Short mmCIF file of the C-alpha atoms (twelve columns), coordinates in Angstrom:
data_MODEL
# 
_entry.id   MODEL 
# 
loop_
_atom_site.group_PDB 
_atom_site.id 
_atom_site.type_symbol 
_atom_site.label_atom_id 
_atom_site.label_alt_id 
_atom_site.label_comp_id 
_atom_site.label_asym_id 
_atom_site.label_seq_id 
_atom_site.Cartn_x 
_atom_site.Cartn_y 
_atom_site.Cartn_z 
_atom_site.pdbx_PDB_model_num 
ATOM 1   C CA . MET A 1   94.692  117.136 83.354  1 
ATOM 2   C CA . GLY A 2   95.049  118.067 87.024  1 
ATOM 3   C CA . SER A 3   97.654  120.042 88.972  1 
ATOM 4   C CA . PRO A 4   101.305 119.002 89.482  1 
ATOM 5   C CA . ARG A 5   100.423 118.209 93.104  1 
ATOM 6   C CA . THR A 6   97.642  115.887 91.936  1 
ATOM 7   C CA . TRP A 7   100.004 114.165 89.479  1 
ATOM 8   C CA . ALA A 8   102.529 113.652 92.280  1 
ATOM 9   C CA . ALA A 9   99.862  112.177 94.561  1 
ATOM 10  C CA . ASN A 10  98.727  109.817 91.813  1 
ATOM 11  C CA . ARG A 11  102.301 108.674 91.209  1 
ATOM 12  C CA . GLN A 12  102.820 108.031 94.908  1 
ATOM 13  C CA . ALA A 13  99.602  106.021 95.039  1 
ATOM 14  C CA . LEU A 14  100.725 103.932 92.073  1 
ATOM 15  C CA . GLU A 15  104.152 103.295 93.582  1 
ATOM 16  C CA . TRP A 16  102.621 102.266 96.915  1 
ATOM 17  C CA . SER A 17  100.077 99.883  95.391  1 
ATOM 18  C CA . CYS A 18  102.660 98.204  93.169  1 
ATOM 19  C CA . MET A 19  105.465 97.891  95.728  1 
ATOM 20  C CA . ARG A 20  104.308 94.603  97.269  1 
ATOM 21  C CA . THR A 21  104.056 93.081  93.800  1 
ATOM 22  C CA . PHE A 22  107.509 94.359  92.810  1 
ATOM 23  C CA . LEU A 23  109.032 92.447  95.661  1 
ATOM 24  C CA . VAL A 24  107.483 89.108  94.972  1 
ATOM 25  C CA . LEU A 25  108.818 89.149  91.438  1 
ATOM 26  C CA . SER A 26  112.243 90.269  92.539  1 
ATOM 27  C CA . LEU A 27  112.483 87.469  95.092  1 
ATOM 28  C CA . ALA A 28  110.767 84.778  93.078  1 
ATOM 29  C CA . ALA A 29  112.541 85.192  89.778  1 
ATOM 30  C CA . PHE A 30  116.157 86.118  90.520  1 
ATOM 31  C CA . SER A 31  117.745 83.036  89.029  1 
ATOM 32  C CA . ALA A 32  121.428 82.476  88.372  1 
ATOM 33  C CA . ALA A 33  121.185 78.714  87.963  1 
ATOM 34  C CA . ALA A 34  122.718 77.398  84.754  1 
ATOM 35  C CA . VAL A 35  119.651 75.864  83.136  1 
ATOM 36  C CA . SER A 36  119.939 75.103  79.454  1 
ATOM 37  C CA . ALA A 37  117.098 76.237  77.184  1 
ATOM 38  C CA . ARG A 38  116.531 75.975  73.471  1 
ATOM 39  C CA . GLN A 39  117.307 79.255  71.755  1 
ATOM 40  C CA . ASP A 40  114.965 78.782  68.804  1 
ATOM 41  C CA . ALA A 41  111.612 78.212  70.518  1 
ATOM 42  C CA . PRO A 42  110.030 79.257  73.827  1 
ATOM 43  C CA . PRO A 43  110.099 76.594  76.578  1 
ATOM 44  C CA . ASP A 44  106.944 75.098  78.053  1 
ATOM 45  C CA . ALA A 45  105.382 77.697  80.382  1 
ATOM 46  C CA . ALA A 46  104.800 75.299  83.288  1 
ATOM 47  C CA . MET A 47  108.377 74.002  83.064  1 
ATOM 48  C CA . LEU A 48  109.826 77.527  82.971  1 
ATOM 49  C CA . ALA A 49  107.752 78.573  85.988  1 
ATOM 50  C CA . SER A 50  108.860 75.445  87.854  1 
ATOM 51  C CA . ARG A 51  112.553 76.125  87.196  1 
ATOM 52  C CA . VAL A 52  112.280 79.721  88.388  1 
ATOM 53  C CA . GLN A 53  110.425 78.585  91.516  1 
ATOM 54  C CA . ALA A 54  113.058 75.939  92.280  1 
ATOM 55  C CA . HIS A 55  115.811 78.541  92.282  1 
ATOM 56  C CA . TYR A 56  113.800 80.822  94.559  1 
ATOM 57  C CA . THR A 57  114.440 78.517  97.485  1 
ATOM 58  C CA . THR A 58  118.208 79.134  97.174  1 
ATOM 59  C CA . VAL A 59  117.982 82.943  97.276  1 
ATOM 60  C CA . ARG A 60  118.496 84.395  100.756 1 
ATOM 61  C CA . ASP A 61  118.969 88.009  99.646  1 
ATOM 62  C CA . PHE A 62  119.904 90.123  96.615  1 
ATOM 63  C CA . THR A 63  120.818 93.611  95.438  1 
ATOM 64  C CA . ALA A 64  120.327 95.316  92.069  1 
ATOM 65  C CA . ASP A 65  120.039 98.639  90.260  1 
ATOM 66  C CA . PHE A 66  116.633 99.251  88.705  1 
ATOM 67  C CA . THR A 67  114.855 101.441 86.196  1 
ATOM 68  C CA . LEU A 68  111.088 101.897 86.305  1 
ATOM 69  C CA . THR A 69  108.697 103.156 83.643  1 
ATOM 70  C CA . GLN A 70  105.100 103.843 84.685  1 
ATOM 71  C CA . THR A 71  102.131 104.576 82.441  1 
ATOM 72  C CA . SER A 72  98.596  105.258 83.630  1 
ATOM 73  C CA . ALA A 73  95.476  107.238 82.833  1 
ATOM 74  C CA . MET A 74  96.171  109.071 86.115  1 
ATOM 75  C CA . LEU A 75  99.489  110.391 84.774  1 
ATOM 76  C CA . PRO A 76  99.825  113.032 82.028  1 
ATOM 77  C CA . LYS A 77  102.757 111.147 80.483  1 
ATOM 78  C CA . PRO A 78  104.973 108.112 81.198  1 
ATOM 79  C CA . VAL A 79  107.199 108.511 84.238  1 
ATOM 80  C CA . GLU A 80  110.726 107.108 84.332  1 
ATOM 81  C CA . GLU A 81  112.599 106.448 87.571  1 
ATOM 82  C CA . ARG A 82  115.761 104.670 88.686  1 
ATOM 83  C CA . GLY A 83  117.465 103.622 91.883  1 
ATOM 84  C CA . ASP A 84  118.672 100.571 93.776  1 
ATOM 85  C CA . VAL A 85  117.003 97.772  95.705  1 
ATOM 86  C CA . LYS A 86  117.946 95.386  98.498  1 
ATOM 87  C CA . ILE A 87  115.847 92.354  99.444  1 
ATOM 88  C CA . LYS A 88  116.294 89.830  102.249 1 
ATOM 89  C CA . LYS A 89  114.063 86.953  103.271 1 
ATOM 90  C CA . PRO A 90  111.820 86.971  105.101 1 
ATOM 91  C CA . SER A 91  109.930 90.161  104.252 1 
ATOM 92  C CA . ARG A 92  112.741 92.712  104.320 1 
ATOM 93  C CA . MET A 93  113.255 95.242  101.525 1 
ATOM 94  C CA . ARG A 94  114.668 98.664  100.767 1 
ATOM 95  C CA . TRP A 95  113.866 100.471 97.502  1 
ATOM 96  C CA . THR A 96  115.799 103.762 97.184  1 
ATOM 97  C CA . TYR A 97  115.017 106.101 94.291  1 
ATOM 98  C CA . SER A 98  117.781 108.353 92.942  1 
ATOM 99  C CA . THR A 99  115.391 110.355 90.742  1 
ATOM 100 C CA . SER A 100 112.143 112.306 91.186  1 
ATOM 101 C CA . ASN A 101 111.353 112.882 94.873  1 
ATOM 102 C CA . LYS A 102 114.057 110.408 95.972  1 
ATOM 103 C CA . GLN A 103 111.462 108.410 97.858  1 
ATOM 104 C CA . GLN A 104 112.153 105.219 99.767  1 
ATOM 105 C CA . PHE A 105 110.076 102.113 100.458 1 
ATOM 106 C CA . VAL A 106 111.396 100.069 103.385 1 
ATOM 107 C CA . SER A 107 110.192 96.940  105.171 1 
ATOM 108 C CA . ASP A 108 111.968 95.885  108.361 1 
ATOM 109 C CA . GLY A 109 110.145 92.549  108.442 1 
ATOM 110 C CA . THR A 110 107.315 93.869  110.613 1 
ATOM 111 C CA . ARG A 111 106.298 97.241  109.191 1 
ATOM 112 C CA . LEU A 112 106.339 98.823  105.742 1 
ATOM 113 C CA . TYR A 113 107.437 102.480 105.436 1 
ATOM 114 C CA . SER A 114 107.039 104.925 102.552 1 
ATOM 115 C CA . TYR A 115 109.226 108.032 102.840 1 
ATOM 116 C CA . PHE A 116 108.964 111.133 100.620 1 
ATOM 117 C CA . PRO A 117 111.840 113.415 101.708 1 
ATOM 118 C CA . GLN A 118 111.034 116.377 99.450  1 
ATOM 119 C CA . ASP A 119 107.508 116.551 100.855 1 
ATOM 120 C CA . ARG A 120 108.798 115.765 104.351 1 
ATOM 121 C CA . TYR A 121 106.297 113.074 105.201 1 
ATOM 122 C CA . ALA A 122 106.258 109.306 105.692 1 
ATOM 123 C CA . THR A 123 103.587 106.626 106.005 1 
ATOM 124 C CA . THR A 124 103.753 103.290 107.778 1 
ATOM 125 C CA . THR A 125 101.601 100.185 107.988 1 
ATOM 126 C CA . ALA A 126 101.947 96.747  109.522 1 
ATOM 127 C CA . LEU A 127 102.796 93.952  107.112 1 
ATOM 128 C CA . PRO A 128 99.734  91.735  106.556 1 
ATOM 129 C CA . LYS A 129 99.613  88.348  108.272 1 
ATOM 130 C CA . GLY A 130 97.776  85.089  107.791 1 
ATOM 131 C CA . ASN A 131 94.796  85.278  105.453 1 
ATOM 132 C CA . GLU A 132 95.443  88.981  104.844 1 
ATOM 133 C CA . VAL A 133 98.597  88.148  102.892 1 
ATOM 134 C CA . SER A 134 98.168  88.334  99.131  1 
ATOM 135 C CA . THR A 135 99.617  85.795  96.713  1 
ATOM 136 C CA . ALA A 136 102.409 88.268  96.031  1 
ATOM 137 C CA . LEU A 137 103.444 88.641  99.664  1 
ATOM 138 C CA . LEU A 138 103.471 84.882  100.190 1 
ATOM 139 C CA . PHE A 139 106.751 84.788  98.291  1 
ATOM 140 C CA . LEU A 140 108.393 87.150  100.769 1 
ATOM 141 C CA . ALA A 141 107.548 84.728  103.565 1 
ATOM 142 C CA . GLY A 142 108.761 81.757  101.537 1 
ATOM 143 C CA . ARG A 143 105.265 80.266  101.269 1 
ATOM 144 C CA . GLY A 144 104.363 81.093  97.666  1 
ATOM 145 C CA . ASP A 145 104.643 78.950  94.566  1 
ATOM 146 C CA . LEU A 146 104.625 80.159  90.962  1 
ATOM 147 C CA . THR A 147 103.118 76.933  89.638  1 
ATOM 148 C CA . ARG A 148 100.517 76.666  92.406  1 
ATOM 149 C CA . ASP A 149 99.359  80.282  92.645  1 
ATOM 150 C CA . PHE A 150 99.515  81.382  88.987  1 
ATOM 151 C CA . VAL A 151 98.434  80.289  85.537  1 
ATOM 152 C CA . ALA A 152 101.527 80.645  83.349  1 
ATOM 153 C CA . SER A 153 101.748 81.190  79.601  1 
ATOM 154 C CA . VAL A 154 104.464 82.136  77.104  1 
ATOM 155 C CA . PRO A 155 103.532 85.010  74.734  1 
ATOM 156 C CA . ASP A 156 104.197 84.553  71.011  1 
ATOM 157 C CA . GLN A 157 106.419 87.639  70.837  1 
ATOM 158 C CA . GLN A 158 109.676 87.130  72.743  1 
ATOM 159 C CA . PRO A 159 112.524 89.634  73.335  1 
ATOM 160 C CA . SER A 160 115.938 88.798  71.921  1 
ATOM 161 C CA . GLY A 161 118.034 86.778  74.374  1 
ATOM 162 C CA . GLU A 162 115.211 86.537  76.915  1 
ATOM 163 C CA . TRP A 163 112.123 84.479  77.667  1 
ATOM 164 C CA . ARG A 164 108.912 86.275  78.576  1 
ATOM 165 C CA . LEU A 165 106.554 84.504  81.008  1 
ATOM 166 C CA . LEU A 166 103.022 85.841  81.613  1 
ATOM 167 C CA . LEU A 167 101.516 85.044  85.034  1 
ATOM 168 C CA . LYS A 168 97.859  85.429  85.976  1 
ATOM 169 C CA . PRO A 169 96.942  84.852  89.654  1 
ATOM 170 C CA . LYS A 170 94.467  82.034  90.218  1 
ATOM 171 C CA . ALA A 171 92.807  84.047  92.988  1 
ATOM 172 C CA . THR A 172 91.813  87.690  92.502  1 
ATOM 173 C CA . GLN A 173 94.440  90.042  93.924  1 
ATOM 174 C CA . ALA A 174 94.112  93.664  95.045  1 
ATOM 175 C CA . ASP A 175 97.693  94.437  93.989  1 
ATOM 176 C CA . PHE A 176 97.742  93.396  90.356  1 
ATOM 177 C CA . LYS A 177 95.963  91.790  87.420  1 
ATOM 178 C CA . THR A 178 98.947  90.219  85.630  1 
ATOM 179 C CA . LEU A 179 102.685 89.829  86.162  1 
ATOM 180 C CA . THR A 180 105.114 89.316  83.298  1 
ATOM 181 C CA . LEU A 181 108.678 88.109  83.875  1 
ATOM 182 C CA . ASP A 182 111.570 88.640  81.462  1 
ATOM 183 C CA . VAL A 183 114.377 86.154  82.145  1 
ATOM 184 C CA . ASP A 184 117.712 85.412  80.521  1 
ATOM 185 C CA . ARG A 185 117.415 82.509  78.061  1 
ATOM 186 C CA . ALA A 186 120.640 80.836  79.147  1 
ATOM 187 C CA . THR A 187 120.526 81.288  82.940  1 
ATOM 188 C CA . LEU A 188 116.907 82.259  83.707  1 
ATOM 189 C CA . ALA A 189 118.231 85.277  85.653  1 
ATOM 190 C CA . LEU A 190 115.615 88.029  85.947  1 
ATOM 191 C CA . ARG A 191 116.112 90.914  83.509  1 
ATOM 192 C CA . GLY A 192 112.867 92.694  84.266  1 
ATOM 193 C CA . PHE A 193 109.172 92.395  84.980  1 
ATOM 194 C CA . THR A 194 105.912 94.193  84.235  1 
ATOM 195 C CA . VAL A 195 102.912 94.690  86.517  1 
ATOM 196 C CA . VAL A 196 99.423  95.541  85.197  1 
ATOM 197 C CA . ASP A 197 96.667  96.467  87.654  1 
ATOM 198 C CA . ASP A 198 92.866  96.481  87.335  1 
ATOM 199 C CA . GLN A 199 92.891  100.141 86.263  1 
ATOM 200 C CA . GLY A 200 95.252  99.420  83.377  1 
ATOM 201 C CA . ALA A 201 98.258  101.103 84.988  1 
ATOM 202 C CA . ILE A 202 101.531 99.531  83.838  1 
ATOM 203 C CA . SER A 203 104.785 99.466  85.817  1 
ATOM 204 C CA . ARG A 204 107.806 98.075  83.967  1 
ATOM 205 C CA . PHE A 205 111.067 97.318  85.794  1 
ATOM 206 C CA . ARG A 206 114.466 96.500  84.342  1 
ATOM 207 C CA . PHE A 207 117.444 95.315  86.436  1 
ATOM 208 C CA . LEU A 208 121.211 95.742  86.191  1 
ATOM 209 C CA . ASN A 209 124.122 94.585  88.378  1 
ATOM 210 C CA . LEU A 210 122.029 91.899  90.038  1 
ATOM 211 C CA . ARG A 211 123.842 90.073  92.847  1 
ATOM 212 C CA . GLU A 212 122.383 87.232  94.891  1 
ATOM 213 C CA . ASN A 213 123.226 86.029  98.410  1 
ATOM 214 C CA . ARG A 214 125.321 89.025  99.430  1 
ATOM 215 C CA . GLY A 215 124.997 88.341  103.161 1 
ATOM 216 C CA . LEU A 216 122.799 91.380  103.900 1 
ATOM 217 C CA . THR A 217 122.161 92.084  107.581 1 
ATOM 218 C CA . ASP A 218 118.852 92.984  109.229 1 
ATOM 219 C CA . LYS A 219 120.336 96.349  110.197 1 
ATOM 220 C CA . GLU A 220 120.351 97.403  106.530 1 
ATOM 221 C CA . PHE A 221 116.545 97.324  106.608 1 
ATOM 222 C CA . GLU A 222 115.983 99.436  109.710 1 
ATOM 223 C CA . PHE A 223 114.148 102.733 109.205 1 
ATOM 224 C CA . THR A 224 114.005 105.685 111.584 1 
ATOM 225 C CA . ILE A 225 111.573 108.547 110.910 1 
ATOM 226 C CA . PRO A 226 113.794 111.614 110.331 1 
ATOM 227 C CA . LYS A 227 113.332 114.563 112.669 1 
ATOM 228 C CA . GLY A 228 110.764 117.051 111.410 1 
ATOM 229 C CA . VAL A 229 109.096 114.547 109.070 1 
ATOM 230 C CA . ASP A 230 105.317 114.211 109.322 1 
ATOM 231 C CA . LEU A 231 104.246 110.599 109.942 1 
ATOM 232 C CA . ARG A 232 100.827 109.850 108.433 1 
# 
């Protein structure tokens, strides 16, 4: 099964690989527009994707509380986490975990940082540009499109009070294999999303206390390497 240190490393690798995908969904699908939808049958997938995409252009920033459940062959059992997230266009984010190792994932618009305070180390990498940007990251820069970049479908089984929209990228992505959005039936506001990668690892997010267009400042996304922390 592997040592606790190995499990922790596997979890960190999963969180890092999924983080770019988490952000696209958060930005692309936070919808508070009052769009009527029939309650007795799922809407057309292309129409639902189009409505979510249309609202994306109105979202400058947002905050929310999140819960995360991860399952993978690399983990001995499902892992549950929670915390809060802040997102601001273009390309700024701050995910702060209140459980586990209390890690943080921060993008200041230029660089992406991963910070693991209990292990006293951090990693950093430049945000991809141009052709290096995946379909997921295009949304952070305001250049993505749900209807253009994904094939959308509506699964037969739907959660009560929500619509579930399955998205498969038209071009192969390193970050994920499928994305699934769960949105409120009345408002299309995002209630959660699920990411599945090529290895079969599943990361499921749920959101509470979602607030759009809060007027977040760039300063809230600055990150300074704490003294005594090893930068890798």
